[in-house]
Each structure stands twice: as structure tokens, then as C-alpha cells.
PDB file of C-alpha atoms in Angstrom:
ATOM      1  CA  MET X 120      52.735  43.043 113.703  1.00 46.00           C
ATOM      2  CA  ASP X 121      51.687  46.137 111.874  1.00 48.00           C
ATOM      3  CA  SER X 122      53.908  48.261 114.136  1.00 44.00           C
ATOM      4  CA  GLU X 123      56.800  45.883 113.592  1.00 43.00           C
ATOM      5  CA  ALA X 124      56.245  46.178 109.873  1.00 43.00           C
ATOM      6  CA  LYS X 125      56.235  49.947 110.133  1.00 39.00           C
ATOM      7  CA  PHE X 126      59.419  49.929 112.220  1.00 35.00           C
ATOM      8  CA  SER X 127      61.048  47.637 109.753  1.00 35.00           C
ATOM      9  CA  GLN X 128      60.049  49.933 106.909  1.00 34.00           C
ATOM     10  CA  LYS X 129      61.720  52.928 108.618  1.00 40.00           C
ATOM     11  CA  ALA X 130      64.829  50.990 109.411  1.00 42.00           C
ATOM     12  CA  ASP X 131      65.137  49.721 105.882  1.00 47.00           C
ATOM     13  CA  SER X 132      64.685  53.227 104.464  1.00 47.00           C
ATOM     14  CA  PRO X 133      67.818  54.544 102.693  1.00 54.00           C
ATOM     15  CA  PHE X 134      67.255  58.018 104.268  1.00 48.00           C
ATOM     16  CA  THR X 135      68.830  57.653 107.737  1.00 54.00           C
ATOM     17  CA  MET X 136      68.863  60.048 110.710  1.00 52.00           C
ATOM     18  CA  ASP X 137      72.406  61.066 109.741  1.00 60.00           C
ATOM     19  CA  ASP X 138      71.158  61.996 106.310  1.00 53.00           C
ATOM     20  CA  PHE X 139      68.408  64.044 107.920  1.00 42.00           C
ATOM     21  CA  ALA X 140      70.946  65.904 110.119  1.00 48.00           C
ATOM     22  CA  LYS X 141      73.123  66.629 107.113  1.00 52.00           C
ATOM     23  CA  ALA X 142      70.123  67.938 105.207  1.00 46.00           C
ATOM     24  CA  LEU X 143      69.389  70.311 108.068  1.00 43.00           C
ATOM     25  CA  GLU X 144      72.991  71.519 108.125  1.00 51.00           C
ATOM     26  CA  LYS X 145      72.684  72.550 104.491  1.00 51.00           C
ATOM     27  CA  HIS X 146      69.930  74.972 105.430  1.00 49.00           C
ATOM     28  CA  ASP X 147      71.430  76.022 108.757  1.00 49.00           C
ATOM     29  CA  TYR X 148      73.280  79.066 107.443  1.00 57.00           C
ATOM     30  CA  GLN X 149      76.282  80.048 109.551  1.00 72.00           C
ATOM     31  CA  PHE X 150      76.640  83.811 109.544  1.00 82.00           C
ATOM     32  CA  GLN X 151      79.477  85.617 111.313  1.00 86.00           C
ATOM     33  CA  LYS X 152      80.257  89.216 112.183  1.00 89.00           C
ATOM     34  CA  GLY X 153      82.334  90.866 109.452  1.00 88.00           C
ATOM     35  CA  GLN X 154      81.011  88.562 106.747  1.00 92.00           C
ATOM     36  CA  VAL X 155      79.779  90.123 103.498  1.00 92.00           C
ATOM     37  CA  VAL X 156      76.437  88.705 102.334  1.00 93.00           C
ATOM     38  CA  ASN X 157      73.930  89.281  99.563  1.00 93.00           C
ATOM     39  CA  GLY X 158      70.369  90.074 100.524  1.00 92.00           C
ATOM     40  CA  ARG X 159      67.030  91.373  99.263  1.00 94.00           C
ATOM     41  CA  VAL X 160      65.165  94.134 101.042  1.00 94.00           C
ATOM     42  CA  PHE X 161      61.525  93.088 101.491  1.00 93.00           C
ATOM     43  CA  GLN X 162      60.233  95.576 104.058  1.00 93.00           C
ATOM     44  CA  LEU X 163      60.960  99.165 105.107  1.00 93.00           C
ATOM     45  CA  ASP X 164      59.902 100.872 108.302  1.00 91.00           C
ATOM     46  CA  PRO X 165      60.893 104.130 110.054  1.00 91.00           C
ATOM     47  CA  ASP X 166      63.682 102.424 112.021  1.00 92.00           C
ATOM     48  CA  GLY X 167      65.340 100.541 109.173  1.00 94.00           C
ATOM     49  CA  ALA X 168      64.891  97.720 106.682  1.00 94.00           C
ATOM     50  CA  TYR X 169      64.288  93.979 106.824  1.00 94.00           C
ATOM     51  CA  VAL X 170      66.431  91.889 104.514  1.00 94.00           C
ATOM     52  CA  ASP X 171      66.215  88.299 103.353  1.00 93.00           C
ATOM     53  CA  ILE X 172      69.737  86.829 103.356  1.00 91.00           C
ATOM     54  CA  GLY X 173      68.650  83.203 103.238  1.00 85.00           C
ATOM     55  CA  GLY X 174      68.722  82.572 106.971  1.00 70.00           C
ATOM     56  CA  LYS X 175      66.092  81.063 109.255  1.00 71.00           C
ATOM     57  CA  SER X 176      64.862  84.566 110.064  1.00 69.00           C
ATOM     58  CA  SER X 177      65.139  87.971 108.440  1.00 82.00           C
ATOM     59  CA  ALA X 178      68.103  90.299 108.970  1.00 92.00           C
ATOM     60  CA  PHE X 179      67.767  93.970 109.900  1.00 95.00           C
ATOM     61  CA  VAL X 180      69.529  97.141 108.735  1.00 95.00           C
ATOM     62  CA  PRO X 181      69.174 100.015 111.257  1.00 95.00           C
ATOM     63  CA  ARG X 182      68.393 103.359 109.629  1.00 94.00           C
ATOM     64  CA  ASP X 183      71.768 104.876 110.618  1.00 93.00           C
ATOM     65  CA  GLU X 184      73.556 101.920 108.977  1.00 95.00           C
ATOM     66  CA  ALA X 185      71.756 102.264 105.634  1.00 94.00           C
ATOM     67  CA  SER X 186      74.333 104.585 104.074  1.00 93.00           C
ATOM     68  CA  LEU X 187      77.403 106.663 104.834  1.00 90.00           C
ATOM     69  CA  ARG X 188      75.549 109.797 103.763  1.00 86.00           C
ATOM     70  CA  ALA X 189      72.535 111.254 105.513  1.00 86.00           C
ATOM     71  CA  VAL X 190      69.336 109.461 104.495  1.00 87.00           C
ATOM     72  CA  THR X 191      65.882 111.034 104.339  1.00 88.00           C
ATOM     73  CA  ASP X 192      64.213 108.350 102.225  1.00 92.00           C
ATOM     74  CA  LEU X 193      65.312 104.769 102.888  1.00 93.00           C
ATOM     75  CA  SER X 194      63.908 103.547  99.592  1.00 91.00           C
ATOM     76  CA  GLU X 195      66.533 105.633  97.766  1.00 91.00           C
ATOM     77  CA  VAL X 196      69.430 103.679  99.262  1.00 93.00           C
ATOM     78  CA  LEU X 197      67.646 100.390 100.029  1.00 94.00           C
ATOM     79  CA  PRO X 198      65.173  99.812  97.166  1.00 94.00           C
ATOM     80  CA  LEU X 199      62.660  97.000  97.708  1.00 94.00           C
ATOM     81  CA  ASN X 200      63.283  93.625  96.081  1.00 92.00           C
ATOM     82  CA  GLU X 201      66.739  94.620  94.854  1.00 90.00           C
ATOM     83  CA  SER X 202      69.686  92.357  95.619  1.00 91.00           C
ATOM     84  CA  LEU X 203      72.418  94.236  97.506  1.00 94.00           C
ATOM     85  CA  GLU X 204      75.607  93.526  99.402  1.00 94.00           C
ATOM     86  CA  PHE X 205      75.713  93.994 103.180  1.00 95.00           C
ATOM     87  CA  ILE X 206      78.194  93.356 105.959  1.00 94.00           C
ATOM     88  CA  ILE X 207      77.202  91.666 109.203  1.00 93.00           C
ATOM     89  CA  ILE X 208      77.903  93.978 112.157  1.00 92.00           C
ATOM     90  CA  ARG X 209      76.119  91.991 114.904  1.00 89.00           C
ATOM     91  CA  ASP X 210      75.636  88.242 115.340  1.00 86.00           C
ATOM     92  CA  GLN X 211      72.253  86.621 115.819  1.00 81.00           C
ATOM     93  CA  ASP X 212      70.231  87.800 118.787  1.00 80.00           C
ATOM     94  CA  ALA X 213      67.928  85.612 120.907  1.00 79.00           C
ATOM     95  CA  GLU X 214      65.394  85.560 118.093  1.00 77.00           C
ATOM     96  CA  GLY X 215      68.005  84.626 115.498  1.00 76.00           C
ATOM     97  CA  GLN X 216      68.024  88.030 113.837  1.00 87.00           C
ATOM     98  CA  ILE X 217      71.276  89.364 112.366  1.00 91.00           C
ATOM     99  CA  THR X 218      72.124  93.064 112.099  1.00 94.00           C
ATOM    100  CA  LEU X 219      73.505  94.310 108.778  1.00 95.00           C
ATOM    101  CA  SER X 220      75.107  97.492 107.474  1.00 95.00           C
ATOM    102  CA  ARG X 221      75.593  99.147 104.125  1.00 95.00           C
ATOM    103  CA  ARG X 222      77.367 102.063 105.787  1.00 94.00           C
ATOM    104  CA  GLN X 223      80.224  99.918 107.106  1.00 94.00           C
ATOM    105  CA  LEU X 224      80.563  98.235 103.727  1.00 94.00           C
ATOM    106  CA  GLU X 225      80.921 101.637 102.052  1.00 95.00           C
ATOM    107  CA  ILE X 226      83.540 102.630 104.649  1.00 94.00           C
ATOM    108  CA  ASN X 227      85.542  99.463 103.938  1.00 94.00           C
ATOM    109  CA  HIS X 228      85.456 100.190 100.211  1.00 94.00           C
ATOM    110  CA  ILE X 229      86.653 103.759 100.805  1.00 96.00           C
ATOM    111  CA  TRP X 230      89.604 102.546 102.917  1.00 96.00           C
ATOM    112  CA  GLU X 231      90.556 100.127 100.142  1.00 95.00           C
ATOM    113  CA  ARG X 232      90.319 102.895  97.542  1.00 95.00           C
ATOM    114  CA  LEU X 233      92.413 105.316  99.610  1.00 96.00           C
ATOM    115  CA  ALA X 234      95.071 102.659 100.219  1.00 95.00           C
ATOM    116  CA  GLN X 235      95.269 102.118  96.455  1.00 94.00           C
ATOM    117  CA  MET X 236      95.542 105.872  95.879  1.00 93.00           C
ATOM    118  CA  GLN X 237      98.400 106.078  98.379  1.00 92.00           C
ATOM    119  CA  GLU X 238     100.189 103.213  96.633  1.00 90.00           C
ATOM    120  CA  ASN X 239      99.833 105.022  93.300  1.00 86.00           C
ATOM    121  CA  SER X 240     100.966 108.376  94.793  1.00 81.00           C
ATOM    122  CA  GLN X 241      97.641 109.973  93.886  1.00 87.00           C
ATOM    123  CA  THR X 242      96.078 113.026  95.504  1.00 89.00           C
ATOM    124  CA  THR X 243      92.505 113.673  96.641  1.00 93.00           C
ATOM    125  CA  GLN X 244      90.246 116.601  97.500  1.00 94.00           C
ATOM    126  CA  VAL X 245      89.495 117.070 101.204  1.00 96.00           C
ATOM    127  CA  ARG X 246      87.370 119.578 103.097  1.00 96.00           C
ATOM    128  CA  VAL X 247      88.611 121.166 106.324  1.00 96.00           C
ATOM    129  CA  ILE X 248      86.066 120.620 109.115  1.00 95.00           C
ATOM    130  CA  ASN X 249      87.991 121.661 112.229  1.00 94.00           C
ATOM    131  CA  MET X 250      91.392 122.595 113.577  1.00 92.00           C
ATOM    132  CA  ASN X 251      93.612 122.346 116.659  1.00 90.00           C
ATOM    133  CA  LYS X 252      97.170 123.312 117.576  1.00 87.00           C
ATOM    134  CA  GLY X 253      98.583 120.331 115.706  1.00 92.00           C
ATOM    135  CA  GLY X 254      96.795 120.822 112.399  1.00 95.00           C
ATOM    136  CA  VAL X 255      93.379 120.416 110.796  1.00 96.00           C
ATOM    137  CA  THR X 256      90.821 117.622 110.635  1.00 96.00           C
ATOM    138  CA  VAL X 257      89.370 116.983 107.194  1.00 97.00           C
ATOM    139  CA  ASN X 258      86.601 115.069 105.485  1.00 96.00           C
ATOM    140  CA  VAL X 259      88.126 112.558 103.071  1.00 96.00           C
ATOM    141  CA  GLN X 260      85.418 110.957 100.918  1.00 93.00           C
ATOM    142  CA  GLY X 261      83.255 110.620 104.021  1.00 91.00           C
ATOM    143  CA  LEU X 262      86.044 109.557 106.391  1.00 94.00           C
ATOM    144  CA  ARG X 263      87.774 111.674 109.007  1.00 95.00           C
ATOM    145  CA  GLY X 264      91.413 112.498 108.293  1.00 96.00           C
ATOM    146  CA  PHE X 265      94.100 114.767 109.686  1.00 97.00           C
ATOM    147  CA  ILE X 266      96.690 117.086 108.134  1.00 96.00           C
ATOM    148  CA  PRO X 267      99.531 118.056 110.525  1.00 95.00           C
ATOM    149  CA  ARG X 268     100.355 121.752 110.674  1.00 93.00           C
ATOM    150  CA  SER X 269     103.816 121.059 109.226  1.00 90.00           C
ATOM    151  CA  HIS X 270     102.165 119.585 106.124  1.00 92.00           C
ATOM    152  CA  LEU X 271      99.938 122.567 105.404  1.00 92.00           C
ATOM    153  CA  VAL X 272     100.874 125.317 102.978  1.00 85.00           C
ATOM    154  CA  GLU X 273      99.116 127.894 105.192  1.00 82.00           C
ATOM    155  CA  ARG X 274     100.351 127.222 108.718  1.00 85.00           C
ATOM    156  CA  ASP X 275      99.785 130.556 110.452  1.00 84.00           C
ATOM    157  CA  ASN X 276      96.016 131.040 110.212  1.00 88.00           C
ATOM    158  CA  LEU X 277      94.366 127.626 110.499  1.00 91.00           C
ATOM    159  CA  GLU X 278      91.004 129.180 111.334  1.00 90.00           C
ATOM    160  CA  ALA X 279      90.856 130.619 107.823  1.00 90.00           C
ATOM    161  CA  LEU X 280      91.072 127.104 106.353  1.00 92.00           C
ATOM    162  CA  LYS X 281      87.795 125.916 107.899  1.00 92.00           C
ATOM    163  CA  GLY X 282      85.336 124.941 105.192  1.00 93.00           C
ATOM    164  CA  GLN X 283      87.958 125.162 102.464  1.00 94.00           C
ATOM    165  CA  SER X 284      88.676 122.413  99.951  1.00 93.00           C
ATOM    166  CA  LEU X 285      92.333 121.357  99.734  1.00 93.00           C
ATOM    167  CA  THR X 286      94.278 118.982  97.520  1.00 91.00           C
ATOM    168  CA  ALA X 287      96.240 116.513  99.631  1.00 93.00           C
ATOM    169  CA  GLY X 288      98.482 113.492  99.298  1.00 92.00           C
ATOM    170  CA  PHE X 289      98.694 110.548 101.692  1.00 94.00           C
ATOM    171  CA  LEU X 290     101.165 110.056 104.535  1.00 93.00           C
ATOM    172  CA  GLU X 291      99.455 107.120 106.260  1.00 95.00           C
ATOM    173  CA  VAL X 292      96.390 105.011 105.458  1.00 96.00           C
ATOM    174  CA  ASN X 293      95.838 102.465 108.236  1.00 95.00           C
ATOM    175  CA  ARG X 294      92.411 100.807 108.420  1.00 91.00           C
ATOM    176  CA  SER X 295      93.235  98.716 111.499  1.00 90.00           C
ATOM    177  CA  ASN X 296      93.523 101.758 113.763  1.00 91.00           C
ATOM    178  CA  ASN X 297      91.469 104.209 111.667  1.00 91.00           C
ATOM    179  CA  LYS X 298      94.538 106.351 111.059  1.00 94.00           C
ATOM    180  CA  LEU X 299      94.308 108.590 108.016  1.00 97.00           C
ATOM    181  CA  ILE X 300      97.074 111.202 107.798  1.00 96.00           C
ATOM    182  CA  LEU X 301      97.430 113.464 104.783  1.00 96.00           C
ATOM    183  CA  SER X 302      99.693 116.222 103.481  1.00 93.00           C
ATOM    184  CA  GLN X 303      98.866 119.298 101.472  1.00 90.00           C
ATOM    185  CA  ARG X 304     102.561 119.986 100.932  1.00 82.00           C
ATOM    186  CA  ILE X 305     103.066 116.604  99.232  1.00 81.00           C
ATOM    187  CA  ALA X 306     100.279 117.401  96.770  1.00 82.00           C
ATOM    188  CA  THR X 307     101.628 120.908  96.179  1.00 77.00           C
ATOM    189  CA  ARG X 308     105.113 119.558  95.671  1.00 74.00           C
ATOM    190  CA  SER X 309     103.885 116.961  93.159  1.00 73.00           C
ATOM    191  CA  ALA X 310     102.036 119.632  91.223  1.00 71.00           C
ATOM    192  CA  THR X 311     105.083 121.895  91.287  1.00 71.00           C
ATOM    193  CA  PHE X 312     107.485 119.160  90.194  1.00 75.00           C
ATOM    194  CA  SER X 313     105.284 118.422  87.195  1.00 75.00           C
ATOM    195  CA  ILE X 314     106.001 121.896  85.773  1.00 82.00           C
ATOM    196  CA  LEU X 315     109.688 122.176  86.718  1.00 86.00           C
ATOM    197  CA  GLU X 316     112.572 121.386  84.409  1.00 89.00           C
ATOM    198  CA  VAL X 317     116.318 121.781  84.333  1.00 91.00           C
ATOM    199  CA  GLY X 318     117.371 125.133  82.829  1.00 92.00           C
ATOM    200  CA  GLN X 319     114.145 126.847  83.908  1.00 93.00           C
ATOM    201  CA  LEU X 320     114.270 130.214  85.636  1.00 95.00           C
ATOM    202  CA  VAL X 321     112.186 130.146  88.825  1.00 93.00           C
ATOM    203  CA  GLU X 322     111.322 132.715  91.458  1.00 94.00           C
ATOM    204  CA  GLY X 323     110.944 132.074  95.166  1.00 93.00           C
ATOM    205  CA  LYS X 324     111.721 133.392  98.602  1.00 94.00           C
ATOM    206  CA  VAL X 325     114.651 132.667 100.887  1.00 95.00           C
ATOM    207  CA  SER X 326     113.281 130.437 103.668  1.00 92.00           C
ATOM    208  CA  ALA X 327     116.483 129.539 105.500  1.00 93.00           C
ATOM    209  CA  ILE X 328     120.192 130.394 105.437  1.00 95.00           C
ATOM    210  CA  LYS X 329     122.751 127.736 106.333  1.00 94.00           C
ATOM    211  CA  PRO X 330     126.562 127.728 106.169  1.00 94.00           C
ATOM    212  CA  PHE X 331     126.421 125.436 103.112  1.00 95.00           C
ATOM    213  CA  GLY X 332     123.663 127.188 101.183  1.00 95.00           C
ATOM    214  CA  VAL X 333     120.349 129.003 100.993  1.00 95.00           C
ATOM    215  CA  PHE X 334     116.961 127.249 101.031  1.00 95.00           C
ATOM    216  CA  VAL X 335     114.387 128.759  98.695  1.00 94.00           C
ATOM    217  CA  ASP X 336     110.624 128.220  98.875  1.00 88.00           C
ATOM    218  CA  LEU X 337     109.113 127.736  95.406  1.00 85.00           C
ATOM    219  CA  ASP X 338     105.381 127.922  96.183  1.00 76.00           C
ATOM    220  CA  GLY X 339     105.609 125.159  98.773  1.00 70.00           C
ATOM    221  CA  THR X 340     108.484 123.236  97.217  1.00 78.00           C
ATOM    222  CA  GLY X 341     111.884 123.578  98.861  1.00 83.00           C
ATOM    223  CA  ALA X 342     114.956 124.161  96.728  1.00 92.00           C
ATOM    224  CA  LEU X 343     118.634 124.581  97.604  1.00 95.00           C
ATOM    225  CA  LEU X 344     120.981 127.225  96.307  1.00 97.00           C
ATOM    226  CA  HIS X 345     124.330 125.778  97.363  1.00 96.00           C
ATOM    227  CA  ILE X 346     127.003 128.264  98.426  1.00 96.00           C
ATOM    228  CA  LYS X 347     129.168 127.227  95.467  1.00 96.00           C
ATOM    229  CA  GLN X 348     126.283 127.974  93.079  1.00 97.00           C
ATOM    230  CA  VAL X 349     125.621 131.535  94.329  1.00 96.00           C
ATOM    231  CA  SER X 350     128.573 133.196  92.612  1.00 96.00           C
ATOM    232  CA  GLN X 351     131.734 132.442  90.712  1.00 96.00           C
ATOM    233  CA  LYS X 352     133.503 134.312  93.501  1.00 95.00           C
ATOM    234  CA  PHE X 353     134.194 132.800  96.944  1.00 95.00           C
ATOM    235  CA  ILE X 354     131.634 133.650  99.639  1.00 94.00           C
ATOM    236  CA  GLU X 355     132.622 133.579 103.278  1.00 92.00           C
ATOM    237  CA  ASN X 356     129.259 134.258 104.933  1.00 94.00           C
ATOM    238  CA  LEU X 357     125.866 133.812 103.217  1.00 96.00           C
ATOM    239  CA  GLU X 358     124.053 135.790 105.920  1.00 94.00           C
ATOM    240  CA  LYS X 359     125.834 138.906 104.633  1.00 93.00           C
ATOM    241  CA  VAL X 360     124.429 138.253 101.157  1.00 95.00           C
ATOM    242  CA  PHE X 361     120.823 137.085 101.762  1.00 96.00           C
ATOM    243  CA  GLN X 362     117.951 137.721 104.171  1.00 95.00           C
ATOM    244  CA  ILE X 363     115.015 135.511 105.201  1.00 95.00           C
ATOM    245  CA  GLY X 364     111.971 136.266 103.039  1.00 94.00           C
ATOM    246  CA  GLN X 365     114.051 137.872 100.307  1.00 95.00           C
ATOM    247  CA  PRO X 366     112.696 137.286  96.754  1.00 96.00           C
ATOM    248  CA  ILE X 367     115.202 135.562  94.504  1.00 96.00           C
ATOM    249  CA  LYS X 368     115.398 134.310  90.935  1.00 96.00           C
ATOM    250  CA  ALA X 369     117.561 131.318  90.063  1.00 96.00           C
ATOM    251  CA  VAL X 370     118.024 128.637  87.430  1.00 96.00           C
ATOM    252  CA  ILE X 371     117.222 124.979  88.097  1.00 95.00           C
ATOM    253  CA  ILE X 372     120.292 122.842  87.559  1.00 95.00           C
ATOM    254  CA  ASP X 373     119.049 119.518  88.983  1.00 92.00           C
ATOM    255  CA  ILE X 374     115.738 117.841  89.968  1.00 88.00           C
ATOM    256  CA  ASP X 375     115.249 114.726  92.085  1.00 82.00           C
ATOM    257  CA  GLU X 376     111.477 114.314  92.519  1.00 72.00           C
ATOM    258  CA  GLY X 377     111.875 111.019  94.392  1.00 66.00           C
ATOM    259  CA  LYS X 378     113.798 112.787  97.159  1.00 69.00           C
ATOM    260  CA  GLY X 379     111.918 116.046  96.740  1.00 70.00           C
ATOM    261  CA  ARG X 380     115.057 117.991  95.876  1.00 82.00           C
ATOM    262  CA  VAL X 381     115.608 120.893  93.515  1.00 91.00           C
ATOM    263  CA  ALA X 382     119.068 122.413  93.038  1.00 95.00           C
ATOM    264  CA  LEU X 383     119.415 126.033  91.957  1.00 96.00           C
ATOM    265  CA  SER X 384     122.102 128.318  90.636  1.00 96.00           C
ATOM    266  CA  THR X 385     122.524 132.071  90.376  1.00 97.00           C
ATOM    267  CA  ARG X 386     126.179 131.648  89.480  1.00 95.00           C
ATOM    268  CA  ILE X 387     125.314 131.012  85.832  1.00 95.00           C
ATOM    269  CA  LEU X 388     123.437 134.318  85.651  1.00 96.00           C
ATOM    270  CA  GLU X 389     126.591 136.332  86.342  1.00 95.00           C
ATOM    271  CA  ASN X 390     128.344 138.301  83.616  1.00 95.00           C
ATOM    272  CA  PHE X 391     131.524 138.297  85.697  1.00 95.00           C
ATOM    273  CA  ALA X 392     132.749 136.625  88.874  1.00 95.00           C
ATOM    274  CA  GLY X 393     131.241 138.249  91.939  1.00 94.00           C
ATOM    275  CA  GLU X 394     128.426 140.143  90.183  1.00 95.00           C
ATOM    276  CA  MET X 395     125.852 138.514  92.501  1.00 96.00           C
ATOM    277  CA  LEU X 396     127.743 140.037  95.442  1.00 95.00           C
ATOM    278  CA  GLU X 397     128.389 143.438  93.945  1.00 94.00           C
ATOM    279  CA  ASN X 398     125.141 144.107  92.058  1.00 95.00           C
ATOM    280  CA  MET X 399     122.510 141.487  92.838  1.00 96.00           C
ATOM    281  CA  ASP X 400     119.628 143.814  91.939  1.00 95.00           C
ATOM    282  CA  GLU X 401     120.879 144.122  88.356  1.00 96.00           C
ATOM    283  CA  VAL X 402     121.324 140.343  88.061  1.00 96.00           C
ATOM    284  CA  MET X 403     117.749 139.760  89.323  1.00 96.00           C
ATOM    285  CA  ALA X 404     116.266 142.486  87.089  1.00 95.00           C
ATOM    286  CA  SER X 405     117.713 140.948  83.923  1.00 95.00           C
ATOM    287  CA  ALA X 406     117.547 137.320  85.130  1.00 95.00           C
ATOM    288  CA  GLN X 407     115.215 136.149  82.324  1.00 94.00           C
ATOM    289  CA  ALA X 408     117.546 137.323  79.540  1.00 94.00           C
ATOM    290  CA  ARG X 409     120.575 135.943  81.392  1.00 94.00           C
ATOM    291  CA  ALA X 410     118.856 132.574  81.861  1.00 93.00           C
ATOM    292  CA  GLU X 411     118.024 132.434  78.128  1.00 92.00           C
ATOM    293  CA  ARG X 412     121.636 133.199  77.306  1.00 90.00           C
ATOM    294  CA  ALA X 413     122.852 130.467  79.660  1.00 87.00           C
ATOM    295  CA  ARG X 414     120.386 127.971  78.157  1.00 85.00           C
ATOM    296  CA  ASN X 415     121.500 128.721  74.596  1.00 82.00           C
ATOM    297  CA  LYS X 416     125.183 128.758  75.444  1.00 76.00           C
ATOM    298  CA  PRO X 417     126.886 125.802  73.727  1.00 64.00           C
ATOM    299  CA  SER X 418     128.328 123.273  76.147  1.00 57.00           C
ATOM    300  CA  GLU X 419     132.094 123.197  76.204  1.00 50.00           C
TER     301      GLU X 419
END
């Protein structure tokens, strides 16, 4: 009778087996790989750190996952009893232990920051760590990036760039395939464009000669001296007037930073039609005074 009474008391209890299962579920934390969690470091040992993240058993941070930088003292990057963010990099093992990382979390934050910098057309400092035929590999805030040879200012002696710090812009920031491509020329061009203005006299070197005009290198920024802007006199063949590598002074007549274009003119430096063809040395020697005169000349 007593047992029946006891059974009856359990059955009549408002706390059912379903309620008990639901109560367990509330404390059965479901952790998944890639999830960001908060935890408190409660023990350090030579191999890593044990972290309380609220699970049934402690989580573990291997020493090489404690930080993106080299670590000699774990307590510096994983202080005891301090609440920190971690990312789960390995699901529970047979003993229910989860593996965490601060290093991967830092890497994710860097990718997000670099993507934002690319969107805002910002530049960053990188350090050259190696090179190959295609370009140089660089350290970008702890990540590995690449600058193609065609996007370097110095393209002939890549070995000399090793260990150097360069300013670079972004060509591609792709976290999904760890692709980080940068350009020194973009950064150089942006810096150059910031100091260029229409009417300014600039000096560069002839980098290419085409039937329609001459390309001029302005410290890494390409500019075009169109054939019609060379002289007031008709020119049949530009190769008879200019040579590759030749220094030249010209006046900026148009800037399109969005397209990376600068248009030049030597025509407006002439005192008479054809002077650039007959006495270019004199035009170049007095280019500054001629440019000032052209700038102050009232528009017709």
C-alpha cells in the first residue's frame, strides 16, 4: 500500500519526465565547429590552456592556437579568470572536450578588416618575405599575401625587396580561398594622384611610344602625351621625336583618378608652332617659366 502511495505521489507530481528531459536540454550545450563562444581560462599548462565555456566538460586551447603571434608566456595572451572570445575549431572528442582557438579568431578579424580597407580604397604596410618569378610574397598584418611582378614599382631586382616594407593597395581579398592579392603600383598611383593638379608642370620618362601618343611614367603613374598635344605643328612619326627612357617635362591638362588617367601637353609650352620639334632642349630647359606663363594666360 505504501508503494502504491509512493507511485501515486510520483504520478501526481506536476514535474513529469518530459519536464525533466527539457530541463536537461537546457544544460546540454550544443557547440559546433566555427561557432564563436565566450570562455574563462582556469588552468594553464605547457601544452595550452583549459577554458570553461559552460559545457559539460572543459574546452582546450592548444599552445599554437593561443595567438597569431609567437607566444613565450601563455599568461600574457590567455590571462587566468578573464573572459575571452574563442572560436571552436574541433568538435567534441570522445571525452566531450572541445578544441578552441584565439589564433583563428584573430585571423577572421584581420580578413574582415582587410576587406573593409579594400572597400574604402585604403592602403596598408606590408613586409616582403620571399619572391618568385611571378612576384613577391608579403606579410600583411600577420597574413600571407602576394604582389604580382606587374604591380611592383621595382620589377627588375626582386631579391633586393626582401625584408623591405612597402605600401600597397588591394586587388583581391577573398577569405573563402585565402586569396590576398595586393598592388604597390595602386598605392603609388593613389599617392601620386593626391598631389597632381591640372596646370601643374610634371617631369617623367618616356615609357612607350605609340602611333597616337607617348606614354610617360610619373614615378609609377602612367600619363599620356597625345600626338596632338606634343606640338602645334603636325607630327608624322613620334618615334623620330622621342626615345624610350627620355626625360620629359609636360603640363597636366586633365586628370581622371577613377580610370587612372593623366593627360599631358607640351604643345602649350611652345613659343611658336613646331618649337618642340625644332628645339626641344630649349623648351624643356625653360619649361617652368613657360608653364607659369601658360597658367596665367587669360582664357580666350
